PDB file of C-alpha atoms in Angstrom:
ATOM      1  CA  MET A   1      16.001  16.668  18.238  1.00 69.00           C
ATOM      2  CA  THR A   2      14.611  13.402  16.248  1.00 78.00           C
ATOM      3  CA  ARG A   3      13.050  11.277  18.787  1.00 77.00           C
ATOM      4  CA  PRO A   4      11.047  14.413  20.784  1.00 80.00           C
ATOM      5  CA  LEU A   5       9.835  15.416  17.655  1.00 81.00           C
ATOM      6  CA  ALA A   6       8.977  12.067  16.502  1.00 75.00           C
ATOM      7  CA  ARG A   7       7.032  11.423  20.240  1.00 80.00           C
ATOM      8  CA  LEU A   8       5.525  14.535  19.533  1.00 83.00           C
ATOM      9  CA  LEU A   9       4.041  13.376  15.863  1.00 80.00           C
ATOM     10  CA  TYR A  10       3.074  10.409  17.976  1.00 79.00           C
ATOM     11  CA  LEU A  11       1.137  11.886  20.513  1.00 84.00           C
ATOM     12  CA  LEU A  12      -0.565  13.840  17.978  1.00 84.00           C
ATOM     13  CA  ALA A  13      -1.766  11.224  16.189  1.00 82.00           C
ATOM     14  CA  GLY A  14      -2.919   9.435  19.241  1.00 82.00           C
ATOM     15  CA  LEU A  15      -5.137  12.335  19.724  1.00 86.00           C
ATOM     16  CA  VAL A  16      -6.715  12.607  16.404  1.00 87.00           C
ATOM     17  CA  GLY A  17      -7.271   9.049  15.917  1.00 85.00           C
ATOM     18  CA  ARG A  18      -9.144   8.942  18.829  1.00 88.00           C
ATOM     19  CA  LEU A  19     -11.410  11.180  17.129  1.00 91.00           C
ATOM     20  CA  PRO A  20     -15.390  10.224  16.941  1.00 92.00           C
ATOM     21  CA  TRP A  21     -15.186   8.435  13.039  1.00 92.00           C
ATOM     22  CA  SER A  22     -17.408  11.131  11.826  1.00 92.00           C
ATOM     23  CA  TRP A  23     -15.105  13.762  12.672  1.00 94.00           C
ATOM     24  CA  LEU A  24     -12.567  11.615  11.405  1.00 95.00           C
ATOM     25  CA  MET A  25     -14.047  11.047   7.817  1.00 94.00           C
ATOM     26  CA  ARG A  26     -14.733  15.187   7.465  1.00 95.00           C
ATOM     27  CA  LEU A  27     -11.604  15.475   8.328  1.00 96.00           C
ATOM     28  CA  GLY A  28      -9.735  13.530   5.817  1.00 96.00           C
ATOM     29  CA  ASP A  29     -12.585  14.920   3.197  1.00 97.00           C
ATOM     30  CA  ALA A  30     -11.476  18.167   4.139  1.00 98.00           C
ATOM     31  CA  ILE A  31      -7.527  17.520   3.090  1.00 97.00           C
ATOM     32  CA  GLY A  32      -8.709  16.109  -0.196  1.00 98.00           C
ATOM     33  CA  ALA A  33     -10.611  19.243  -1.098  1.00 98.00           C
ATOM     34  CA  ALA A  34      -7.904  21.514   0.126  1.00 98.00           C
ATOM     35  CA  TRP A  35      -5.181  19.482  -2.218  1.00 98.00           C
ATOM     36  CA  LEU A  36      -7.582  19.887  -4.854  1.00 97.00           C
ATOM     37  CA  ARG A  37      -8.052  23.702  -4.622  1.00 97.00           C
ATOM     38  CA  LEU A  38      -4.422  24.466  -4.009  1.00 97.00           C
ATOM     39  CA  ASN A  39      -3.569  22.032  -6.510  1.00 96.00           C
ATOM     40  CA  ALA A  40      -0.964  20.480  -4.251  1.00 97.00           C
ATOM     41  CA  ARG A  41       1.647  17.786  -5.070  1.00 96.00           C
ATOM     42  CA  GLU A  42      -0.709  14.463  -4.215  1.00 97.00           C
ATOM     43  CA  SER A  43      -3.306  16.737  -7.095  1.00 98.00           C
ATOM     44  CA  ARG A  44      -0.601  17.085  -9.663  1.00 98.00           C
ATOM     45  CA  VAL A  45       0.487  13.799  -9.637  1.00 98.00           C
ATOM     46  CA  ALA A  46      -2.767  11.986  -9.266  1.00 98.00           C
ATOM     47  CA  LEU A  47      -3.827  13.986 -12.428  1.00 98.00           C
ATOM     48  CA  CYS A  48      -0.889  13.233 -14.380  1.00 98.00           C
ATOM     49  CA  ASN A  49      -1.219   9.319 -13.116  1.00 98.00           C
ATOM     50  CA  LEU A  50      -4.859   8.997 -14.868  1.00 98.00           C
ATOM     51  CA  GLU A  51      -3.771  11.045 -17.953  1.00 98.00           C
ATOM     52  CA  LEU A  52      -1.354   8.298 -18.343  1.00 98.00           C
ATOM     53  CA  ALA A  53      -3.750   5.244 -17.709  1.00 98.00           C
ATOM     54  CA  TYR A  54      -6.949   6.415 -19.063  1.00 98.00           C
ATOM     55  CA  PRO A  55      -5.558   8.502 -21.936  1.00 97.00           C
ATOM     56  CA  ASP A  56      -8.985   8.119 -23.490  1.00 97.00           C
ATOM     57  CA  MET A  57     -11.282   9.488 -20.535  1.00 97.00           C
ATOM     58  CA  LEU A  58     -13.322  12.706 -21.330  1.00 97.00           C
ATOM     59  CA  PRO A  59     -11.516  15.769 -19.039  1.00 96.00           C
ATOM     60  CA  ALA A  60     -14.714  15.803 -16.892  1.00 97.00           C
ATOM     61  CA  GLN A  61     -14.883  12.771 -16.234  1.00 97.00           C
ATOM     62  CA  ARG A  62     -10.811  12.752 -15.101  1.00 97.00           C
ATOM     63  CA  GLU A  63     -11.231  15.645 -12.829  1.00 97.00           C
ATOM     64  CA  GLN A  64     -14.229  13.544 -11.186  1.00 98.00           C
ATOM     65  CA  TRP A  65     -11.929  10.759 -10.402  1.00 98.00           C
ATOM     66  CA  ARG A  66      -9.484  12.943  -9.157  1.00 98.00           C
ATOM     67  CA  GLY A  67     -11.614  14.549  -6.647  1.00 98.00           C
ATOM     68  CA  ALA A  68     -12.928  10.963  -5.537  1.00 98.00           C
ATOM     69  CA  ILE A  69      -9.194   9.719  -5.360  1.00 98.00           C
ATOM     70  CA  LEU A  70      -7.648  13.041  -2.950  1.00 98.00           C
ATOM     71  CA  ARG A  71     -10.868  12.362  -1.299  1.00 97.00           C
ATOM     72  CA  THR A  72     -10.264   8.863  -0.399  1.00 97.00           C
ATOM     73  CA  THR A  73      -6.699   9.050   0.373  1.00 97.00           C
ATOM     74  CA  GLY A  74      -7.283  12.015   2.621  1.00 97.00           C
ATOM     75  CA  ARG A  75      -9.646   9.295   4.819  1.00 96.00           C
ATOM     76  CA  GLN A  76      -6.991   6.832   4.325  1.00 95.00           C
ATOM     77  CA  MET A  77      -4.778   8.914   6.016  1.00 93.00           C
ATOM     78  CA  MET A  78      -7.032   9.134   8.719  1.00 95.00           C
ATOM     79  CA  GLU A  79      -8.174   5.842   9.151  1.00 94.00           C
ATOM     80  CA  THR A  80      -4.403   4.975   9.366  1.00 92.00           C
ATOM     81  CA  LEU A  81      -3.684   7.480  11.736  1.00 90.00           C
ATOM     82  CA  ARG A  82      -6.655   5.371  14.074  1.00 92.00           C
ATOM     83  CA  LEU A  83      -5.578   2.364  12.927  1.00 92.00           C
ATOM     84  CA  TRP A  84      -1.799   2.903  14.481  1.00 87.00           C
ATOM     85  CA  THR A  85      -3.108   4.236  17.801  1.00 84.00           C
ATOM     86  CA  ARG A  86      -6.030   1.639  18.798  1.00 87.00           C
ATOM     87  CA  PRO A  87      -5.647  -2.060  19.847  1.00 89.00           C
ATOM     88  CA  HIS A  88      -5.598  -4.360  16.972  1.00 90.00           C
ATOM     89  CA  ALA A  89      -7.971  -6.340  18.212  1.00 92.00           C
ATOM     90  CA  LEU A  90     -10.586  -3.055  17.778  1.00 92.00           C
ATOM     91  CA  ASN A  91      -9.063  -2.436  14.430  1.00 94.00           C
ATOM     92  CA  LEU A  92      -9.819  -5.812  13.033  1.00 96.00           C
ATOM     93  CA  GLN A  93     -13.864  -5.724  14.188  1.00 95.00           C
ATOM     94  CA  MET A  94     -13.343  -3.448  10.839  1.00 95.00           C
ATOM     95  CA  LEU A  95     -13.487  -6.486   8.590  1.00 97.00           C
ATOM     96  CA  ARG A  96     -17.306  -7.107   7.986  1.00 96.00           C
ATOM     97  CA  GLU A  97     -16.547  -9.955   4.969  1.00 97.00           C
ATOM     98  CA  GLN A  98     -13.104 -12.199   4.644  1.00 98.00           C
ATOM     99  CA  HIS A  99     -12.728 -13.862   1.279  1.00 98.00           C
ATOM    100  CA  GLY A 100      -9.916 -16.662   0.584  1.00 98.00           C
ATOM    101  CA  VAL A 101      -8.873 -16.665   3.808  1.00 98.00           C
ATOM    102  CA  GLU A 102      -8.665 -21.052   3.564  1.00 98.00           C
ATOM    103  CA  LEU A 103      -5.731 -20.135   0.651  1.00 98.00           C
ATOM    104  CA  PHE A 104      -3.938 -18.400   3.252  1.00 98.00           C
ATOM    105  CA  ASP A 105      -4.318 -21.097   5.915  1.00 97.00           C
ATOM    106  CA  ALA A 106      -3.895 -24.039   3.349  1.00 98.00           C
ATOM    107  CA  ALA A 107      -0.434 -22.505   1.787  1.00 97.00           C
ATOM    108  CA  ILE A 108       1.001 -21.706   5.700  1.00 96.00           C
ATOM    109  CA  ALA A 109       0.117 -25.243   6.530  1.00 96.00           C
ATOM    110  CA  ALA A 110       1.961 -26.101   2.944  1.00 96.00           C
ATOM    111  CA  GLY A 111       5.176 -25.261   4.749  1.00 94.00           C
ATOM    112  CA  ARG A 112       6.793 -23.821   1.717  1.00 95.00           C
ATOM    113  CA  GLY A 113       6.990 -20.116   2.608  1.00 97.00           C
ATOM    114  CA  VAL A 114       4.525 -17.515   1.708  1.00 98.00           C
ATOM    115  CA  ILE A 115       4.846 -14.211  -0.015  1.00 98.00           C
ATOM    116  CA  VAL A 116       1.568 -11.955   0.461  1.00 98.00           C
ATOM    117  CA  ALA A 117       1.566  -9.163  -2.388  1.00 98.00           C
ATOM    118  CA  ALA A 118      -0.315  -6.404  -1.262  1.00 98.00           C
ATOM    119  CA  PRO A 119      -0.695  -4.136  -3.547  1.00 97.00           C
ATOM    120  CA  HIS A 120      -1.233  -0.150  -2.342  1.00 97.00           C
ATOM    121  CA  HIS A 121      -5.325  -1.079  -2.627  1.00 98.00           C
ATOM    122  CA  GLY A 122      -7.754   0.016   0.052  1.00 97.00           C
ATOM    123  CA  ASN A 123      -5.993   0.148   3.554  1.00 96.00           C
ATOM    124  CA  TRP A 124      -3.073  -2.066   3.551  1.00 94.00           C
ATOM    125  CA  GLU A 125      -2.616  -1.058   7.382  1.00 94.00           C
ATOM    126  CA  LEU A 126      -5.231  -3.111   8.425  1.00 96.00           C
ATOM    127  CA  LEU A 127      -4.300  -5.813   5.835  1.00 97.00           C
ATOM    128  CA  ASN A 128      -1.058  -5.770   7.822  1.00 94.00           C
ATOM    129  CA  GLN A 129      -3.069  -6.482  11.025  1.00 94.00           C
ATOM    130  CA  TRP A 130      -5.070  -8.919   9.844  1.00 96.00           C
ATOM    131  CA  LEU A 131      -1.938 -10.678   8.556  1.00 96.00           C
ATOM    132  CA  ALA A 132      -0.183 -10.387  12.113  1.00 94.00           C
ATOM    133  CA  SER A 133      -3.306 -11.529  13.860  1.00 94.00           C
ATOM    134  CA  ARG A 134      -2.906 -14.802  12.234  1.00 94.00           C
ATOM    135  CA  THR A 135       0.720 -15.457  12.042  1.00 95.00           C
ATOM    136  CA  PRO A 136       4.208 -14.034  12.183  1.00 94.00           C
ATOM    137  CA  LEU A 137       5.717 -12.042   9.307  1.00 94.00           C
ATOM    138  CA  ALA A 138       8.531 -10.164   7.709  1.00 94.00           C
ATOM    139  CA  ILE A 139       7.452  -7.123   5.755  1.00 92.00           C
ATOM    140  CA  LEU A 140      10.243  -5.386   3.177  1.00 89.00           C
ATOM    141  CA  TYR A 141       9.371  -1.526   4.108  1.00 80.00           C
ATOM    142  CA  ARG A 142      11.158   1.178   2.167  1.00 76.00           C
ATOM    143  CA  PRO A 143      12.380   3.869   4.553  1.00 69.00           C
ATOM    144  CA  PRO A 144      10.810   7.172   4.620  1.00 67.00           C
ATOM    145  CA  GLU A 145      13.289   9.615   3.570  1.00 66.00           C
ATOM    146  CA  SER A 146      12.997  11.629   6.630  1.00 70.00           C
ATOM    147  CA  ALA A 147      14.511  10.789  10.131  1.00 76.00           C
ATOM    148  CA  ILE A 148      11.567  12.222  11.567  1.00 72.00           C
ATOM    149  CA  GLY A 149       9.181   9.738   9.612  1.00 70.00           C
ATOM    150  CA  GLU A 150      11.432   6.472  10.423  1.00 70.00           C
ATOM    151  CA  ALA A 151      11.541   7.582  13.996  1.00 73.00           C
ATOM    152  CA  PHE A 152       7.606   7.844  13.937  1.00 72.00           C
ATOM    153  CA  LEU A 153       7.275   4.868  12.480  1.00 71.00           C
ATOM    154  CA  ASN A 154       9.496   3.005  15.205  1.00 71.00           C
ATOM    155  CA  LEU A 155       7.268   4.389  17.840  1.00 73.00           C
ATOM    156  CA  VAL A 156       3.975   3.035  16.103  1.00 70.00           C
ATOM    157  CA  ARG A 157       5.854  -0.376  16.079  1.00 67.00           C
ATOM    158  CA  ALA A 158       6.969  -0.126  19.363  1.00 67.00           C
ATOM    159  CA  ASP A 159       3.665   0.226  20.900  1.00 65.00           C
ATOM    160  CA  ALA A 160       1.834  -2.221  18.572  1.00 59.00           C
ATOM    161  CA  ARG A 161       4.487  -4.879  20.228  1.00 52.00           C
ATOM    162  CA  GLN A 162       3.523  -3.581  23.926  1.00 52.00           C
ATOM    163  CA  ALA A 163      -0.276  -3.813  23.198  1.00 54.00           C
ATOM    164  CA  ASP A 164      -0.375  -7.087  22.084  1.00 55.00           C
ATOM    165  CA  GLY A 165       2.473  -8.807  24.049  1.00 44.00           C
ATOM    166  CA  SER A 166       4.588  -9.792  21.030  1.00 51.00           C
ATOM    167  CA  ASP A 167       6.826  -9.287  18.311  1.00 70.00           C
ATOM    168  CA  ARG A 168       5.225 -10.947  14.993  1.00 82.00           C
ATOM    169  CA  VAL A 169       6.042  -8.566  12.900  1.00 86.00           C
ATOM    170  CA  THR A 170       9.873  -8.288  11.478  1.00 86.00           C
ATOM    171  CA  GLN A 171      10.358  -5.089   9.385  1.00 84.00           C
ATOM    172  CA  ILE A 172      12.977  -5.335   6.815  1.00 85.00           C
ATOM    173  CA  ARG A 173      14.763  -2.741   4.934  1.00 80.00           C
ATOM    174  CA  ALA A 174      14.601  -2.609   1.385  1.00 76.00           C
ATOM    175  CA  GLU A 175      17.808  -3.057   0.913  1.00 74.00           C
ATOM    176  CA  GLY A 176      20.747  -5.203   0.055  1.00 73.00           C
ATOM    177  CA  PRO A 177      20.916  -7.702   3.143  1.00 75.00           C
ATOM    178  CA  ALA A 178      16.969  -8.040   2.897  1.00 75.00           C
ATOM    179  CA  VAL A 179      17.064 -10.379   0.074  1.00 81.00           C
ATOM    180  CA  ARG A 180      19.277 -12.845   2.230  1.00 87.00           C
ATOM    181  CA  GLN A 181      16.598 -12.309   4.914  1.00 90.00           C
ATOM    182  CA  LEU A 182      13.914 -12.807   2.869  1.00 92.00           C
ATOM    183  CA  PHE A 183      15.427 -16.370   1.142  1.00 92.00           C
ATOM    184  CA  LYS A 184      16.135 -17.242   4.423  1.00 93.00           C
ATOM    185  CA  LEU A 185      12.832 -16.792   5.861  1.00 94.00           C
ATOM    186  CA  LEU A 186      10.945 -18.363   3.062  1.00 96.00           C
ATOM    187  CA  GLY A 187      13.161 -21.129   2.846  1.00 93.00           C
ATOM    188  CA  GLY A 188      11.847 -22.263   6.636  1.00 95.00           C
ATOM    189  CA  GLY A 189       8.237 -22.041   5.348  1.00 96.00           C
ATOM    190  CA  GLY A 190       7.779 -18.218   7.030  1.00 97.00           C
ATOM    191  CA  VAL A 191       5.661 -15.746   5.579  1.00 97.00           C
ATOM    192  CA  ALA A 192       6.828 -12.398   3.485  1.00 97.00           C
ATOM    193  CA  GLY A 193       4.538  -9.372   2.604  1.00 96.00           C
ATOM    194  CA  ILE A 194       5.627  -7.195   0.109  1.00 96.00           C
ATOM    195  CA  LEU A 195       4.550  -3.793  -2.043  1.00 95.00           C
ATOM    196  CA  PRO A 196       4.503  -5.317  -5.152  1.00 96.00           C
ATOM    197  CA  ASP A 197       3.919  -1.811  -6.631  1.00 96.00           C
ATOM    198  CA  GLN A 198       6.568   0.425  -5.942  1.00 93.00           C
ATOM    199  CA  GLN A 199       8.832   1.692  -7.899  1.00 94.00           C
ATOM    200  CA  PRO A 200      12.468  -0.111  -7.645  1.00 92.00           C
ATOM    201  CA  LYS A 201      15.661   1.207  -8.299  1.00 88.00           C
ATOM    202  CA  ALA A 202      17.114   1.624 -11.384  1.00 86.00           C
ATOM    203  CA  GLY A 203      18.627  -1.750 -11.881  1.00 85.00           C
ATOM    204  CA  ASP A 204      16.687  -3.505  -9.614  1.00 88.00           C
ATOM    205  CA  GLY A 205      14.023  -4.546 -11.826  1.00 95.00           C
ATOM    206  CA  GLU A 206      12.189  -4.544 -15.469  1.00 97.00           C
ATOM    207  CA  PHE A 207      10.002  -2.532 -17.276  1.00 98.00           C
ATOM    208  CA  ALA A 208       6.508  -4.127 -18.303  1.00 98.00           C
ATOM    209  CA  PRO A 209       3.159  -2.321 -18.954  1.00 98.00           C
ATOM    210  CA  PHE A 210       0.674  -1.366 -16.051  1.00 98.00           C
ATOM    211  CA  PHE A 211      -2.353   0.469 -17.179  1.00 98.00           C
ATOM    212  CA  GLY A 212      -0.716   0.398 -20.927  1.00 98.00           C
ATOM    213  CA  VAL A 213       2.248   2.389 -20.033  1.00 98.00           C
ATOM    214  CA  GLN A 214       5.541   0.882 -19.157  1.00 98.00           C
ATOM    215  CA  ALA A 215       6.492   1.140 -15.606  1.00 98.00           C
ATOM    216  CA  LEU A 216       9.728  -0.368 -14.330  1.00 98.00           C
ATOM    217  CA  THR A 217       8.781  -2.776 -11.983  1.00 98.00           C
ATOM    218  CA  MET A 218      10.398  -5.077  -8.868  1.00 96.00           C
ATOM    219  CA  THR A 219      11.954  -8.328 -10.086  1.00 96.00           C
ATOM    220  CA  LEU A 220      12.426  -9.488  -6.163  1.00 94.00           C
ATOM    221  CA  LEU A 221       9.004 -10.928  -5.760  1.00 96.00           C
ATOM    222  CA  GLY A 222       9.315 -13.330  -8.920  1.00 97.00           C
ATOM    223  CA  ARG A 223      12.854 -14.114  -8.013  1.00 95.00           C
ATOM    224  CA  LEU A 224      11.897 -14.877  -4.163  1.00 96.00           C
ATOM    225  CA  ALA A 225       9.196 -17.273  -5.999  1.00 97.00           C
ATOM    226  CA  ALA A 226      11.155 -18.978  -8.432  1.00 97.00           C
ATOM    227  CA  ARG A 227      14.310 -20.194  -6.061  1.00 95.00           C
ATOM    228  CA  THR A 228      11.909 -21.002  -3.295  1.00 96.00           C
ATOM    229  CA  GLY A 229       8.990 -22.418  -4.347  1.00 97.00           C
ATOM    230  CA  ALA A 230       7.469 -20.173  -1.663  1.00 98.00           C
ATOM    231  CA  THR A 231       3.191 -19.492  -2.434  1.00 98.00           C
ATOM    232  CA  VAL A 232       2.441 -16.370  -3.704  1.00 98.00           C
ATOM    233  CA  LEU A 233      -1.204 -14.669  -2.716  1.00 98.00           C
ATOM    234  CA  PHE A 234      -2.157 -10.851  -3.605  1.00 98.00           C
ATOM    235  CA  ALA A 235      -4.449  -9.689  -0.290  1.00 98.00           C
ATOM    236  CA  TRP A 236      -5.919  -6.441   0.034  1.00 98.00           C
ATOM    237  CA  CYS A 237      -8.178  -5.029   2.031  1.00 98.00           C
ATOM    238  CA  GLU A 238     -11.105  -3.070   0.232  1.00 97.00           C
ATOM    239  CA  ARG A 239     -13.398  -0.154   1.617  1.00 96.00           C
ATOM    240  CA  ILE A 240     -17.501  -1.260   1.315  1.00 95.00           C
ATOM    241  CA  ASP A 241     -19.012   0.874   3.157  1.00 89.00           C
ATOM    242  CA  THR A 242     -18.842   4.128   5.857  1.00 79.00           C
ATOM    243  CA  HIS A 243     -21.010   4.422   8.745  1.00 76.00           C
ATOM    244  CA  ARG A 244     -20.940   6.613  11.981  1.00 73.00           C
ATOM    245  CA  ASP A 245     -19.140   4.109  14.106  1.00 78.00           C
ATOM    246  CA  GLY A 246     -16.294   3.521  11.035  1.00 85.00           C
ATOM    247  CA  PRO A 247     -15.828   2.544   8.015  1.00 94.00           C
ATOM    248  CA  GLY A 248     -15.884  -1.482   6.801  1.00 96.00           C
ATOM    249  CA  PHE A 249     -14.026  -3.478   5.007  1.00 97.00           C
ATOM    250  CA  ALA A 250     -13.856  -6.651   2.991  1.00 98.00           C
ATOM    251  CA  LEU A 251     -10.811  -8.557   3.067  1.00 98.00           C
ATOM    252  CA  HIS A 252      -9.447 -10.084   0.011  1.00 98.00           C
ATOM    253  CA  ILE A 253      -7.061 -13.336  -0.136  1.00 98.00           C
ATOM    254  CA  GLU A 254      -6.323 -14.765  -3.943  1.00 98.00           C
ATOM    255  CA  ALA A 255      -3.609 -16.974  -5.644  1.00 98.00           C
ATOM    256  CA  ALA A 256      -1.353 -15.726  -8.020  1.00 98.00           C
ATOM    257  CA  GLN A 257      -1.276 -16.580 -11.974  1.00 97.00           C
ATOM    258  CA  PRO A 258       1.884 -19.197 -11.654  1.00 97.00           C
ATOM    259  CA  ASP A 259       4.197 -16.657 -14.335  1.00 98.00           C
ATOM    260  CA  VAL A 260       4.360 -14.131 -11.156  1.00 98.00           C
ATOM    261  CA  ALA A 261       7.026 -16.996 -10.219  1.00 97.00           C
ATOM    262  CA  ASN A 262       8.278 -17.283 -14.241  1.00 97.00           C
ATOM    263  CA  PRO A 263      12.423 -17.585 -14.326  1.00 96.00           C
ATOM    264  CA  ASP A 264      12.286 -15.283 -16.872  1.00 97.00           C
ATOM    265  CA  PRO A 265      12.132 -11.999 -14.946  1.00 97.00           C
ATOM    266  CA  VAL A 266      10.198  -9.995 -18.210  1.00 97.00           C
ATOM    267  CA  VAL A 267       7.779 -12.518 -18.220  1.00 98.00           C
ATOM    268  CA  ALA A 268       7.085 -12.652 -14.272  1.00 98.00           C
ATOM    269  CA  VAL A 269       6.878  -8.477 -14.044  1.00 98.00           C
ATOM    270  CA  ALA A 270       4.203  -8.332 -16.462  1.00 98.00           C
ATOM    271  CA  ALA A 271       2.139 -11.089 -14.948  1.00 98.00           C
ATOM    272  CA  LEU A 272       2.618  -8.903 -11.534  1.00 98.00           C
ATOM    273  CA  ASN A 273       1.779  -5.960 -13.107  1.00 98.00           C
ATOM    274  CA  ALA A 274      -1.509  -7.248 -14.544  1.00 98.00           C
ATOM    275  CA  ALA A 275      -2.813  -8.695 -11.566  1.00 98.00           C
ATOM    276  CA  VAL A 276      -1.991  -5.415  -9.618  1.00 98.00           C
ATOM    277  CA  GLU A 277      -3.850  -3.480 -12.546  1.00 98.00           C
ATOM    278  CA  ARG A 278      -6.772  -5.746 -12.145  1.00 98.00           C
ATOM    279  CA  ILE A 279      -7.025  -5.182  -8.219  1.00 98.00           C
ATOM    280  CA  ALA A 280      -6.495  -1.728  -9.026  1.00 98.00           C
ATOM    281  CA  ARG A 281      -9.694  -1.539 -11.664  1.00 98.00           C
ATOM    282  CA  ARG A 282     -12.084  -2.822  -8.627  1.00 97.00           C
ATOM    283  CA  ASP A 283     -12.708   0.700  -7.803  1.00 97.00           C
ATOM    284  CA  PRO A 284      -9.536   3.364  -8.827  1.00 96.00           C
ATOM    285  CA  ALA A 285     -10.881   5.532  -6.354  1.00 97.00           C
ATOM    286  CA  GLN A 286      -9.181   3.179  -4.080  1.00 97.00           C
ATOM    287  CA  TYR A 287      -5.620   2.562  -5.540  1.00 98.00           C
ATOM    288  CA  GLN A 288      -2.646   5.493  -4.640  1.00 97.00           C
ATOM    289  CA  TRP A 289      -2.685   7.395  -7.221  1.00 98.00           C
ATOM    290  CA  THR A 290      -0.845  10.011  -5.777  1.00 97.00           C
ATOM    291  CA  TYR A 291       2.726   7.925  -5.835  1.00 96.00           C
ATOM    292  CA  LYS A 292       4.811   8.319  -8.597  1.00 97.00           C
ATOM    293  CA  ARG A 293       4.752   5.123 -10.400  1.00 97.00           C
ATOM    294  CA  TYR A 294       6.198   6.462 -14.033  1.00 98.00           C
ATOM    295  CA  THR A 295       9.263   8.048 -12.714  1.00 97.00           C
ATOM    296  CA  LEU A 296      12.249   6.136 -14.494  1.00 97.00           C
ATOM    297  CA  ARG A 297      11.554   5.576 -17.852  1.00 97.00           C
ATOM    298  CA  PRO A 298      12.825   2.528 -20.489  1.00 96.00           C
ATOM    299  CA  PRO A 299      16.549   3.447 -21.577  1.00 94.00           C
ATOM    300  CA  GLY A 300      16.998   4.567 -25.022  1.00 92.00           C
ATOM    301  CA  SER A 301      12.928   5.191 -25.472  1.00 93.00           C
ATOM    302  CA  GLY A 302      13.662   8.607 -25.525  1.00 93.00           C
ATOM    303  CA  GLU A 303      10.313   9.251 -22.773  1.00 95.00           C
ATOM    304  CA  GLU A 304      11.029  12.141 -19.782  1.00 95.00           C
ATOM    305  CA  ASN A 305       9.846  11.820 -16.348  1.00 97.00           C
ATOM    306  CA  PRO A 306       6.265  12.711 -16.874  1.00 97.00           C
ATOM    307  CA  TYR A 307       6.077  14.111 -13.598  1.00 97.00           C
ATOM    308  CA  TRP A 308       8.588  16.863 -14.286  1.00 90.00           C
ATOM    309  CA  ASN A 309       7.218  20.638 -13.828  1.00 79.00           C
ATOM    310  CA  ARG A 310       4.203  18.636 -11.868  1.00 70.00           C
TER     311      ARG A 310
END
């Protein structure tokens, strides 16, 4: 039943994705309002994260931010359904501005490999499609817990390959063999996309401050950069306007600070978190505050999972 259900979900996603943009935005706003009104998981997690990251914020302002985060998250869901089910060339017309493209082109031309660190800010699916339009690349991803969700994403990828006649994106599961694949790819001058702000499994990272709170952070990105000499770039697609004909985005690409590739993993993850935090602070409503970033706590700290009872 897994594949038929995934196919049904994909057909429904295609129908929703073909709605006018004004309808999609209103639907996204309605989803965000429902999360807030029902105190859904997304609403509870967003509030917990804001309490941790902005402890001095007045409660009224925190509630205002929570509403903005949920509304933006709802809209991002609708945008992504459309991006998954429409031609990539049409989607890329949503990019009104592009900054730092010359850094990306120069890094590829250097032939030492490129690591694109893409925080959960703005719309990362649009970024993936832009990257694929420029070069073949591998994207490290964490598979969904649901088998139906995994099958759904496989359908999205298959239809994307059929639409543009190529297979420019290789999806690599964030598991043991992924490390060997990525070392080989980067050693050959390839491009890898990594989401740097996902909490790794215990033992696969180091703790470093993120908005002033210790967060377990992946060491893989720093190890890859240190051992292969690959160039590390941060990239994101930030929402800059919304019209009846759809939202507009600005593509940003920036060079990473050298310490992101420091051989000392503690130094590297601290630099990584600092860079992601700076990007998230540009517009906090566009960052994925509905994600449980602080679940695992430093050993011996006596701290509990802050999301218990949330």
